[in-house]
Every structure is written in C-alpha cells, then in structure tokens.
C-alpha cells in the first residue's frame, strides 16, 4: 500500500477568501482516497498552496509548500512507497515545459502520481507511463511550434501590408507617429524636433546641449542617443530574424543626415565599447557554478573555486541567464530553484553587463530609486572621477541643466545612513503609526472593490458586443487594460501596507556590509532598506551635506548633517523629527524643540548634556530643509544670544 500525499492549490487569495477551489479539490481528493482505500494507507498528508499561481512557477519556489515538498523529495524524505495525488496535472504547473520536468523529477524519485480527473497513473517502472510522457512532451512542443508559426505568418502579413499601402502594423508605434484611419500619420511638431536634434548633433552639439536647446521635459540625453540610432526614422522595420523591410513607416530623416550623425556617434562611442563575453562557452564551469550555488555558497565564495578570469558579477549573470536551460546545460527545475533563492535574497533579475565602470564595486548604490536630489527631487546617477572616486550627481542638472545641486561623494553618505538606520527600532516606530496605516489600508481596499466593479462592467460590455456579432472595440479593450493595471498597482500597495511582519533587523557587521565584494549581503540589505525607507534626499549647504531619511511613516524621519570639507565625511550632528498628535519634535544631540500648531516653540535640554551651539546653528542652517515654519526659525534667531550669553 502507498502513503497518499494529496496536493491542492488555488491561484488567488480571492479564491481562498470565498472558499472556491480548495473545498472542491479537498472533497474530490478525499472521495478518491475513500474509493481506493485498498491502495493507500490511512496516513493521509495534504500539501496546500493558497493564492499561489503556477503560471510563473511560483508554486515550485522554495517558499511554497510544493517547493518544500520537492526539497523533501530531494532529501529522500519521500520516495518509493509514496503516491502524489492531484485533481489535475495543471495543479503542478500550467507551463508545459516546467510541468514535464517537475513530473519527471517526482516519478524518477519512485513516487507514483495519480491524476484523478483523467485516471492517469504515472510510475517509473511502467513503460506506458514513459510513452505517455513522450506524448505529452511532443504534443506541447507541436502546440508551441504551431502557435509560433501562425504568429510569425500573421505578423509578416501585417508588415507587408504596411510596406505596400501604409497600414498600421501595431498601435505601439514611435512617438512621432499616430494612427489615423489605420494609416500612419506624422506628428509634424515631433518630426520637426527630431530633424532639429539631428542637425544639432551634426553641428557638434552634445546630447546634453541638445536637450537644453529643445527645452522639453520629455526629452532626455538617452532619448537623443536612441533617436540617432533609430532606423525607423528611415522608414525601416527590423523583424525578429534581423530581416529589414523598407517603407513600413513614413521617412523622417534623409539618408545622408542619418549616416553622418551615426558616424559621429560611432567615433564618440569607440573608446566606450567592450566586446561581450560569452559566459556559456564552458558548460562544465556553468554546471559547477550552479552546483556550488545550490550547496549554499555565495557568488564571492564561488569565484574562489573557479578558473581565473571569473568575477562575482559574471557568476550572477550565469545564474540568471535562461539560456543555460535552452542550451540544455542546466535542467529547468534546478534553474528555477536557484533563481528563486537569488530573488529571495534581493539579487536583481537583470545583472548589468557592463562592468567596465566599477570593476571592484559590484553593487554601486544601496539606495536605487529612493536616493533623490534634495534641490529638485529628481533622480540621481552614480559616476566616477579620474581617480575612481564615486560621486552622486543630479540627473536633472546633468541632462537638462535645470538644477544647481552640487555633486557629493557617495561614500560620505552610505556609511552614515547605514549607521543611523541600523539603530532605529522600526517595530516600535511602525506600531505607533499603525492607526494611520490601517486607515490607508482600508481606503485601498475600498478602491480595489470599486476597480473590480469597473473591470466587471468592461467584461460585460465586451461580452455583449461578442454576442451581438460585433467586433470588440479598441476603447473598451484599452479601458479594461487600464483598469487591470490599476488593480495590479492597488494590490501591490495593499501588499506593501500589510507587510509589517517583515521588518528588517539590520543586525549585520557594518564593515562586511561596506565591502563591495560581498554582493549577496549588499543585495539583501538593499532589499530590506526599501521596506522601511521611502526616500533619501541630499543637499549641500555651506560646508555640510544634509541627508534626510524619509520612512514609510510620519512618526519619524532623520536629517544627517555630514562634514563635506576635504578629508571629512563624518556626521557632525543629526536631527530626529517626530510627529505626535498635533506636535512636531525636532531632537538634536543636546536639545529638542517642540512645536504645536502656531504656538511658541518650547526648548528642552538633554539631561547631563550642555546646550551645544553647533547643534543649534546646524538646525537653524537646515531649517528650510527640515521644513521648519518661519515662526520656529524666527524664535531661534531671536533667542540665540539669550541662550548662549553665558557660554
């Protein structure tokens, strides 16, 4: 007799809350076991995944219950003498290539699989099971092949019609074109800007100067660079197989101007180009990398065991490269397992290929997308000077010449921010703000409910048109897509607002954390910082760098005042800003100011700590930056001499 292990899964939490799916699956599985009691022992095990989709293989990630079961199979806790019972094989996966690998792995371990919807039984000692698996594999391959062929033929026909009579290929078109009666029409104002861009570049202007002269917020340096290379401006369309078809789009730039601009860009880029390394030419090394990663080693430790020439970045690129499966170097299940672990540790899905900028600093910025310019609120870039010192630069200043923010050394803020954040009790801070968080969460749920109703209305209208034999209108489809995008965003906001139980502890050795070679640790901390810090802004005032940390709460924020003189970089003072009821408290190392509405500020002195004039002056200097009211700054200036008369 076999020990029965029943697997049940539903894809969404809405199904869990409404009781749909799981109840039906459990009753079907129980009925099957009762009916076949002579085949199975009385020890019944149920493996359940709630709100886990199989489409993107989330159900076989290490965190899922099926993923844990597969690990137990790998550890030989389950094997011969066990049976896995599912209502349908699609409970294991909806992706054929993955489902076959998962099924083969389970069957090869000696476990018998029962699919109760089709009465299929798969076992390793049954030749029919092997034939059935071959049929499933072949059918999946043929279906994929036919879909691919049909899609390519349909797209080819659309492109050829576009070349013949100007029909629109797709509504995803270049920004200088629009769809009028299913024909391409040129937006004359945008076309004029593009021609101006090429003429300026031909005259020797840099991309930054061109952006400044065009004076349009949508135009940035990267757009100019891409336009210079965009052959759609010549009317050409490049297909998936690199075939180029002419006259698909209206021609905007003449051949001579396009060629001249591209030759000039080639000259500029010559010194910046670097041939891409083919990291998969050594299958034995690739297999070794995956094996070492599965054993628990980090990328730094893996590099030490590889031939010379490998770096931690390239190891991570190999681990993230789907081609290892396509080239049959690594099996799908191993690839998915390793990548789920990397994702859980905060390693990016796409590892940058250009390692020429920072050869010995692999995660250059611990605050991506949250570090902003304090002057204009714009994004920043990390650059290196001639002696490889890392600088933070405002991109608005760099690309649009519209901000006066000074650049700062990155190392002067990273260590100081970490030292402050590691000493914050986020559990206490967020619990104090829980009431507001609950209100936000409730509002998001109300918004989600309204969006669900709107989505349902679109579905009903689309179904009505289909029943009446009418085509589905484009506005309806676009409206539905827009609503579904908003639903996804709202669900993500709800998820973020609900994740108070995942507070980071930041109990790391700061010296290890500052080591740029420790990619895994820095990636993990970078991910944890995003859970608690919403924004970091910086601004240079006089000889100081002011850095403000904005947390996901109104209860607390920090302002760090860092010495920016040559040889500096240490924190001179810091201000903690608390909001409680209707009062705001500005706390420095030697005193605190409490401000309630428009009342006169009250000063409190720290016990056994004399009032420090530097702390006082620095709070006054940074008053605008910490959003002090005019009444506060006026009070501080008025009482300055009185407070320090005896000092």
XYZ file of C-alpha atoms in Angstrom:
647
model
C 0.000 0.000 0.000
C 1.116 3.534 -0.773
C 1.213 6.517 1.584
C -1.055 9.167 -0.053
C 0.195 12.768 -0.382
C -2.543 14.994 -1.823
C -1.663 18.347 -3.409
C -4.223 21.144 -3.731
C -3.725 24.716 -4.959
C -5.638 27.881 -5.866
C -4.063 30.840 -7.648
C -5.575 33.863 -5.888
C -6.372 34.906 -2.329
C -9.849 35.897 -3.511
C -10.491 32.199 -4.184
C -9.211 31.407 -0.693
C -11.443 34.022 0.972
C -14.535 32.903 -0.963
C -13.830 29.240 -0.310
C -13.737 28.451 -4.008
C -11.401 25.809 -5.342
C -9.800 24.409 -2.206
C -13.042 22.979 -0.791
C -13.881 21.348 -4.127
C -10.372 19.930 -4.505
C -10.282 18.599 -0.933
C -13.658 16.846 -1.336
C -12.574 15.297 -4.678
C -9.269 14.096 -3.216
C -10.949 12.675 -0.103
C -13.592 10.893 -2.187
C -10.858 9.369 -4.371
C -8.944 8.120 -1.326
C -12.103 6.653 0.221
C -12.971 4.907 -3.039
C -9.459 3.438 -3.364
C -8.835 2.689 0.297
C -7.341 -0.687 -0.647
C -4.436 1.059 -2.442
C -3.455 3.584 0.215
C -2.527 3.659 3.887
C -4.593 5.571 6.452
C -1.788 8.157 6.868
C -3.099 10.961 4.694
C -0.890 14.009 4.013
C -2.276 17.174 2.410
C 0.038 19.761 0.813
C -1.797 23.067 0.231
C -0.762 26.257 -1.584
C -3.126 29.211 -1.127
C -3.002 32.149 -3.525
C -0.034 30.753 -5.478
C -0.012 30.821 -9.276
C 1.581 28.030 -11.289
C 1.808 30.109 -14.451
C 5.097 31.749 -13.449
C 6.264 28.749 -11.397
C 5.606 30.443 -8.038
C 4.225 27.112 -6.818
C 7.659 25.433 -7.084
C 9.603 28.254 -5.418
C 11.384 27.291 -2.160
C 8.844 29.310 -0.121
C 5.797 27.443 -1.493
C 4.562 24.227 0.092
C 5.047 22.316 -3.178
C 8.600 23.678 -3.338
C 9.202 22.411 0.210
C 7.762 19.027 -0.788
C 10.151 18.857 -3.778
C 13.045 19.661 -1.435
C 11.901 16.825 0.861
C 11.882 14.518 -2.177
C 15.410 15.675 -2.947
C 16.369 14.926 0.669
C 14.749 11.472 0.300
C 12.100 12.054 2.941
C 9.626 10.939 0.285
C 10.207 8.333 -2.411
C 9.261 4.727 -3.095
C 6.110 3.743 -1.239
C 4.570 7.226 -1.604
C 1.904 8.486 -4.004
C 1.222 12.093 -5.071
C -2.459 12.632 -5.837
C -3.696 15.704 -7.741
C -7.094 16.646 -9.123
C -5.312 17.531 -12.373
C -1.712 17.751 -13.556
C -2.183 21.505 -14.094
C -2.156 21.853 -10.287
C 1.586 21.196 -10.582
C 2.094 23.714 -13.383
C 0.388 25.447 -16.284
C 3.617 25.690 -18.253
C 4.195 22.547 -20.202
C 7.994 22.663 -20.181
C 8.051 23.063 -16.411
C 5.300 20.575 -15.680
C 7.094 17.809 -17.549
C 10.335 18.452 -15.634
C 8.515 18.565 -12.316
C 6.593 15.388 -13.093
C 9.672 13.535 -14.339
C 11.592 14.545 -11.217
C 8.845 13.226 -8.913
C 8.329 9.984 -10.862
C 12.095 9.356 -11.090
C 12.207 9.527 -7.276
C 9.899 6.488 -7.154
C 6.704 8.372 -6.291
C 3.530 7.318 -8.124
C 1.435 10.220 -9.483
C -2.362 9.913 -9.708
C -4.329 12.402 -11.842
C -7.902 11.753 -10.706
C -9.524 13.888 -13.442
C -8.158 11.696 -16.277
C -7.420 8.448 -14.367
C -3.787 8.733 -15.473
C -1.235 6.940 -13.278
C 2.467 7.673 -13.777
C 5.128 5.396 -12.277
C 8.807 4.823 -13.002
C 8.501 1.074 -13.665
C 5.624 1.392 -16.146
C 6.612 1.560 -19.809
C 3.222 3.061 -20.678
C 3.934 5.985 -18.334
C 7.107 6.718 -20.299
C 5.187 6.597 -23.585
C 2.521 8.887 -22.126
C 5.184 11.350 -21.032
C 6.680 11.345 -24.542
C 3.220 12.047 -25.995
C 2.702 14.944 -23.566
C 6.120 16.367 -24.423
C 5.579 16.012 -28.178
C 2.084 17.500 -28.018
C 3.311 20.511 -26.034
C 6.169 21.019 -28.486
C 3.864 20.809 -31.520
C 1.321 23.198 -29.995
C 4.041 25.733 -29.224
C 5.533 25.340 -32.693
C 2.186 25.855 -34.454
C 1.375 28.917 -32.350
C 4.798 30.346 -33.143
C 4.425 29.717 -36.892
C 0.928 31.251 -37.001
C 2.040 34.323 -35.068
C 5.044 34.851 -37.351
C 2.953 34.493 -40.528
C 0.291 36.901 -39.224
C 2.930 39.462 -38.286
C 4.688 39.051 -41.648
C 1.407 39.785 -43.459
C 0.812 42.912 -41.358
C 4.313 44.223 -42.077
C 3.984 43.584 -45.820
C 0.617 45.389 -45.935
C 2.228 48.315 -44.120
C 5.033 48.457 -46.695
C 2.545 48.207 -49.582
C -0.148 50.693 -48.570
C 0.894 52.282 -45.261
C -1.390 50.287 -42.959
C -0.574 50.417 -39.254
C 1.384 47.376 -38.029
C 0.670 47.920 -34.342
C -0.724 50.659 -32.136
C 2.557 50.537 -30.237
C 4.290 52.950 -32.550
C 7.074 55.566 -32.401
C 6.159 58.773 -30.576
C 6.412 60.817 -33.785
C 3.624 58.815 -35.490
C -0.117 58.410 -34.885
C -2.887 56.166 -36.203
C -5.434 57.937 -38.400
C -7.902 55.643 -40.202
C -5.481 52.724 -39.803
C -2.744 54.653 -41.641
C 0.473 56.122 -40.245
C 0.371 59.889 -39.903
C 3.371 62.037 -38.924
C 3.115 64.379 -35.923
C 4.694 67.390 -37.576
C 5.770 69.102 -34.343
C 7.613 65.980 -33.140
C 9.148 65.359 -36.569
C 10.475 68.939 -36.596
C 12.111 68.389 -33.191
C 13.721 65.165 -34.419
C 15.164 66.879 -37.512
C 16.431 69.703 -35.278
C 18.025 67.098 -32.996
C 19.929 65.513 -35.919
C 21.023 68.888 -37.288
C 22.361 69.967 -33.888
C 24.201 66.670 -33.413
C 25.724 67.003 -36.889
C 26.879 70.511 -35.910
C 28.807 69.079 -32.957
C 26.425 69.672 -30.054
C 26.460 67.057 -27.278
C 23.306 65.192 -26.284
C 23.132 67.293 -23.098
C 23.318 70.560 -25.050
C 20.647 69.305 -27.480
C 18.281 68.524 -24.586
C 18.869 72.005 -23.181
C 18.105 73.683 -26.529
C 14.956 71.640 -27.222
C 13.701 72.567 -23.714
C 11.063 69.841 -23.440
C 10.828 67.852 -20.147
C 10.165 64.631 -22.098
C 13.479 64.921 -23.920
C 16.498 63.472 -22.134
C 20.008 62.528 -23.219
C 19.108 58.857 -23.566
C 16.248 59.722 -25.939
C 18.603 61.715 -28.169
C 21.121 58.849 -28.261
C 18.429 56.322 -29.172
C 16.962 58.538 -31.876
C 20.337 58.883 -33.592
C 20.404 55.064 -33.885
C 16.691 54.540 -34.689
C 16.381 53.314 -38.286
C 12.588 53.628 -38.144
C 13.273 57.283 -38.944
C 14.399 55.997 -42.367
C 11.126 54.067 -42.724
C 12.702 50.685 -41.949
C 11.232 47.893 -39.833
C 13.535 45.229 -38.373
C 11.987 41.810 -37.770
C 12.852 39.176 -35.140
C 15.192 37.390 -37.590
C 17.069 40.666 -38.380
C 15.313 40.951 -41.752
C 14.912 44.645 -42.654
C 11.802 45.768 -44.570
C 11.815 49.250 -46.108
C 8.982 51.786 -46.440
C 6.984 50.458 -43.480
C 6.989 53.862 -41.719
C 6.962 57.406 -43.117
C 10.521 58.648 -43.665
C 11.544 61.493 -41.326
C 15.340 61.821 -41.801
C 17.181 61.683 -45.126
C 19.860 59.010 -45.597
C 22.845 61.367 -45.708
C 21.955 63.181 -42.456
C 21.256 59.874 -40.670
C 24.559 58.364 -41.854
C 26.579 61.446 -40.837
C 25.083 61.546 -37.333
C 25.691 57.823 -36.819
C 29.325 58.066 -37.954
C 29.872 60.860 -35.442
C 28.298 58.784 -32.666
C 30.457 55.786 -33.647
C 33.531 57.969 -33.157
C 32.351 59.064 -29.703
C 31.497 55.514 -28.616
C 34.659 53.791 -29.896
C 36.501 54.029 -26.582
C 33.437 53.028 -24.563
C 32.637 49.759 -26.313
C 33.693 46.434 -24.899
C 33.166 43.052 -26.602
C 30.585 40.956 -24.726
C 31.976 37.847 -23.098
C 30.229 34.590 -23.899
C 29.982 33.149 -20.415
C 28.260 29.941 -21.501
C 31.070 28.561 -23.691
C 32.297 26.439 -20.775
C 29.389 24.127 -19.823
C 31.462 22.359 -17.167
C 32.120 25.675 -15.376
C 28.444 26.647 -15.667
C 27.409 23.336 -14.070
C 29.989 23.890 -11.326
C 28.567 27.369 -10.632
C 25.018 26.037 -10.217
C 26.220 23.136 -8.074
C 28.168 25.449 -5.753
C 25.220 27.849 -5.544
C 22.867 25.017 -4.544
C 25.331 23.967 -1.852
C 24.774 27.365 -0.217
C 27.875 29.294 -1.335
C 27.626 32.971 -2.255
C 28.983 34.403 -5.511
C 32.208 35.599 -3.841
C 32.966 32.120 -2.482
C 32.077 30.552 -5.852
C 34.578 32.796 -7.692
C 37.409 31.492 -5.485
C 36.690 27.944 -6.713
C 36.543 28.830 -10.434
C 39.297 29.277 -13.058
C 40.941 32.708 -13.260
C 39.031 35.461 -15.017
C 35.651 34.988 -13.337
C 34.043 37.767 -11.270
C 31.068 37.796 -8.912
C 29.045 39.810 -11.440
C 29.648 37.226 -14.165
C 28.727 34.381 -11.799
C 25.405 36.109 -11.091
C 24.884 36.726 -14.813
C 25.261 32.991 -15.463
C 22.881 32.086 -12.626
C 20.262 34.483 -14.056
C 20.732 33.525 -17.732
C 17.765 31.499 -19.068
C 19.952 30.324 -21.961
C 21.545 27.716 -19.674
C 18.221 25.852 -19.918
C 17.746 26.462 -23.649
C 21.273 25.130 -24.291
C 20.474 22.110 -22.049
C 23.395 22.815 -19.715
C 21.122 23.028 -16.637
C 17.663 21.495 -16.164
C 14.638 23.746 -15.672
C 13.917 22.726 -12.089
C 17.458 23.463 -10.886
C 17.467 26.833 -12.679
C 14.136 27.850 -11.146
C 15.172 26.723 -7.663
C 18.458 28.672 -7.735
C 16.800 31.804 -9.136
C 14.011 31.738 -6.542
C 16.720 31.738 -3.872
C 18.539 34.668 -5.537
C 15.285 36.650 -5.729
C 14.543 35.956 -2.055
C 18.000 37.344 -1.203
C 17.340 40.544 -3.161
C 19.658 39.886 -6.148
C 18.395 41.774 -9.214
C 16.700 39.831 -12.027
C 18.924 41.530 -14.608
C 22.628 41.723 -13.790
C 24.310 44.589 -15.623
C 26.648 43.504 -18.402
C 28.962 46.497 -18.441
C 31.457 46.017 -15.622
C 33.991 48.471 -17.016
C 32.810 51.373 -14.863
C 33.213 49.693 -11.489
C 35.383 46.601 -11.752
C 35.747 46.134 -7.995
C 32.431 47.557 -6.801
C 29.582 45.375 -7.925
C 26.623 46.996 -6.177
C 27.429 50.665 -6.559
C 24.294 52.073 -4.946
C 22.429 50.666 -1.936
C 19.573 53.135 -2.463
C 18.401 52.713 -6.094
C 15.256 54.681 -6.974
C 14.960 56.052 -3.415
C 18.025 58.340 -3.404
C 16.890 61.688 -4.844
C 18.219 65.205 -5.270
C 17.112 67.393 -2.358
C 17.036 70.537 -4.519
C 14.731 69.445 -7.351
C 13.515 65.996 -6.260
C 14.971 64.460 -9.419
C 16.727 61.129 -9.923
C 20.458 60.703 -9.454
C 23.303 58.956 -11.257
C 26.488 57.412 -9.878
C 29.680 58.450 -11.691
C 33.412 58.004 -11.126
C 36.111 60.633 -11.463
C 39.613 60.059 -12.868
C 40.850 58.523 -9.591
C 37.766 56.243 -9.345
C 36.039 58.147 -6.541
C 32.293 57.547 -6.631
C 30.054 60.640 -6.929
C 26.297 61.193 -6.686
C 25.112 63.559 -9.427
C 21.648 65.039 -10.006
C 20.427 63.819 -13.410
C 18.259 66.910 -13.870
C 21.408 69.019 -13.672
C 23.434 66.587 -15.796
C 20.867 66.040 -18.554
C 18.623 69.100 -18.548
C 20.869 71.756 -16.956
C 17.933 72.846 -14.758
C 19.228 72.211 -11.239
C 22.064 73.780 -9.256
C 22.620 70.825 -6.906
C 26.280 70.100 -6.163
C 27.702 66.599 -6.526
C 28.739 64.671 -3.413
C 30.959 61.682 -2.685
C 28.780 58.589 -2.367
C 30.914 57.003 0.341
C 30.243 60.008 2.607
C 26.553 59.172 2.821
C 26.387 55.362 2.605
C 28.142 54.504 5.869
C 26.429 57.303 7.800
C 22.946 56.342 6.573
C 23.518 52.689 7.476
C 24.854 53.546 10.937
C 21.687 55.539 11.694
C 19.188 53.100 10.158
C 20.727 50.127 11.990
C 19.895 51.801 15.329
C 16.212 52.521 14.589
C 13.590 50.315 16.290
C 11.245 50.006 13.312
C 8.894 47.705 15.207
C 8.153 50.480 17.708
C 8.024 53.232 15.090
C 5.597 51.425 12.802
C 3.394 50.235 15.661
C 2.951 53.893 16.710
C 1.823 54.642 13.166
C -0.426 51.571 12.860
C -3.694 53.542 13.161
C -2.883 55.658 10.120
C -1.661 52.581 8.256
C -4.985 50.830 8.979
C -6.884 53.788 7.514
C -4.709 53.758 4.387
C -5.209 50.006 4.045
C -8.974 50.381 4.388
C -9.031 53.112 1.719
C -7.002 50.910 -0.637
C -9.445 48.035 -0.152
C -12.387 50.320 -0.961
C -10.552 51.497 -4.093
C -9.846 47.882 -5.078
C -13.526 46.985 -4.718
C -14.518 49.884 -6.996
C -11.898 48.860 -9.574
C -13.174 45.262 -9.523
C -16.692 46.510 -10.283
C -15.352 48.673 -13.116
C -13.443 45.676 -14.511
C -16.619 43.574 -14.401
C -18.536 46.306 -16.276
C -15.965 46.245 -19.090
C -16.187 42.442 -19.305
C -19.999 42.621 -19.563
C -19.850 45.243 -22.350
C -17.271 43.208 -24.286
C -19.375 40.033 -23.915
C -22.490 41.893 -25.132
C -20.678 43.018 -28.290
C -19.428 39.490 -28.944
C -22.932 38.021 -28.536
C -24.372 40.555 -30.975
C -21.677 39.677 -33.534
C -19.840 42.985 -33.233
C -16.082 43.423 -33.044
C -14.563 44.246 -29.669
C -13.886 47.978 -29.775
C -10.384 49.279 -29.099
C -11.531 51.831 -26.445
C -13.185 49.028 -24.463
C -10.046 46.874 -24.576
C -7.813 49.813 -23.647
C -10.165 50.743 -20.800
C -10.125 47.166 -19.499
C -6.327 47.021 -19.688
C -6.039 50.338 -17.849
C -8.358 49.155 -15.055
C -6.471 45.863 -14.735
C -3.171 47.771 -14.483
C -4.647 49.901 -11.694
C -5.882 46.757 -9.927
C -2.345 45.324 -10.002
C -0.909 48.573 -8.613
C -3.522 48.688 -5.835
C -2.890 45.047 -4.916
C 0.831 45.825 -4.707
C 0.119 48.822 -2.435
C -2.109 46.660 -0.217
C 0.622 44.047 -0.047
C 3.210 46.675 0.973
C 0.863 48.179 3.570
C 0.151 44.765 5.072
C 3.749 43.605 5.392
C 4.523 44.910 8.863
C 5.623 41.420 9.951
C 8.613 41.512 7.577
C 10.502 44.236 9.396
C 14.264 44.064 8.846
C 16.554 43.762 11.841
C 19.761 45.171 10.295
C 21.908 43.149 12.694
C 24.877 42.997 10.318
C 28.543 43.771 10.709
C 28.753 47.190 9.075
C 32.336 46.562 7.899
C 31.179 43.468 5.982
C 28.248 45.427 4.620
C 30.522 48.167 3.276
C 32.658 45.591 1.453
C 31.714 45.975 -2.245
C 32.771 42.373 -2.938
C 30.013 40.988 -0.685
C 27.316 41.093 -3.364
C 24.750 38.847 -1.631
C 24.846 40.754 1.665
C 24.583 44.160 -0.018
C 21.737 42.914 -2.223
C 19.864 41.603 0.821
C 20.281 44.859 2.765
C 19.353 46.913 -0.302
C 16.092 44.968 -0.484
C 15.417 45.411 3.252
C 16.086 49.153 3.107
C 13.287 49.503 0.544
C 10.841 48.034 3.070
C 11.358 50.873 5.559
C 12.796 53.882 3.681
C 10.565 55.590 1.132
C 13.055 58.261 0.058
C 16.541 59.604 0.773
C 17.301 63.179 -0.262
C 20.588 65.075 -0.120
C 21.567 68.719 -0.414
C 24.817 70.637 0.041
C 24.504 73.713 2.275
C 27.639 75.673 3.068
C 30.291 73.099 4.084
C 27.805 70.396 5.009
C 25.875 67.619 3.304
C 22.310 67.383 4.603
C 20.773 63.942 4.125
C 17.127 63.366 5.027
C 15.743 59.857 5.508
C 12.005 59.585 4.829
C 10.492 56.418 6.321
C 7.197 54.708 5.493
C 5.621 56.525 8.430
C 5.002 60.098 9.521
C 6.183 59.319 13.032
C 9.897 59.607 12.394
C 12.426 60.955 9.926
C 16.115 61.726 10.270
C 18.341 64.501 8.987
C 22.069 63.773 8.980
C 24.479 66.702 8.847
C 27.777 65.493 7.388
C 31.094 67.335 7.188
C 31.775 67.940 3.477
C 35.230 69.527 3.805
C 38.332 67.880 2.353
C 39.164 64.866 4.485
C 35.708 64.999 6.106
C 32.752 62.663 5.778
C 31.783 62.201 9.440
C 28.419 63.085 10.971
C 28.669 66.457 12.706
C 25.135 66.308 14.072
C 21.801 64.669 13.385
C 18.194 65.705 13.805
C 15.389 63.251 14.559
C 11.936 64.553 13.659
C 8.966 63.011 15.490
C 5.305 63.744 14.888
C 2.929 63.017 17.733
C -0.708 64.133 17.716
C -0.509 67.782 16.575
C 3.068 68.351 17.730
C 6.353 68.107 15.857
C 9.536 67.496 17.853
C 12.993 68.312 16.457
C 15.590 66.428 18.511
C 19.349 67.112 18.341
C 22.106 65.518 20.485
C 21.911 68.357 23.049
C 18.376 69.778 22.906
C 14.887 69.346 21.471
C 12.314 71.803 20.124
C 8.596 71.037 20.393
C 6.222 72.884 18.059
C 2.435 72.625 18.444
C 0.369 74.295 15.715
C 1.208 78.026 15.765
C 2.255 78.147 19.403
C 5.634 79.426 20.550
C 8.268 76.633 20.338
C 9.389 75.051 23.603
C 13.011 74.052 24.125
C 14.039 71.020 26.202
C 17.612 70.292 27.277
C 19.122 66.809 27.391
C 19.973 65.525 30.856
C 23.653 65.982 31.742
C 24.365 67.342 28.247
C 25.175 71.065 27.859
C 23.452 73.021 25.120
C 25.694 72.764 22.066
C 25.936 75.863 19.905
C 26.946 73.797 16.862
C 23.765 71.690 17.146
C 21.745 74.894 17.434
C 23.415 76.561 14.435
C 23.085 73.434 12.300
C 19.351 73.127 12.992
C 18.995 76.787 12.046
C 21.018 76.290 8.833
C 18.920 73.283 7.840
C 15.575 74.835 8.863
C 14.238 75.035 5.306
C 15.439 71.524 4.562
C 13.596 70.026 7.561
C 10.540 72.170 6.756
C 10.576 74.243 9.936
C 7.969 77.011 9.951
C 9.012 80.662 9.827
C 7.895 81.057 13.440
C 10.423 78.409 14.533
C 13.365 79.992 12.710
C 12.359 83.454 13.940
C 12.175 82.167 17.523
C 15.605 80.514 17.232
C 17.247 83.675 15.868
C 15.536 85.868 18.457
C 16.641 83.683 21.394
C 20.114 82.812 20.121
C 22.014 85.432 22.122
C 19.982 84.766 25.264
C 20.617 81.007 25.193
C 24.359 81.338 24.604
C 25.063 84.520 26.567
C 26.843 82.633 29.339
C 28.690 80.219 27.000
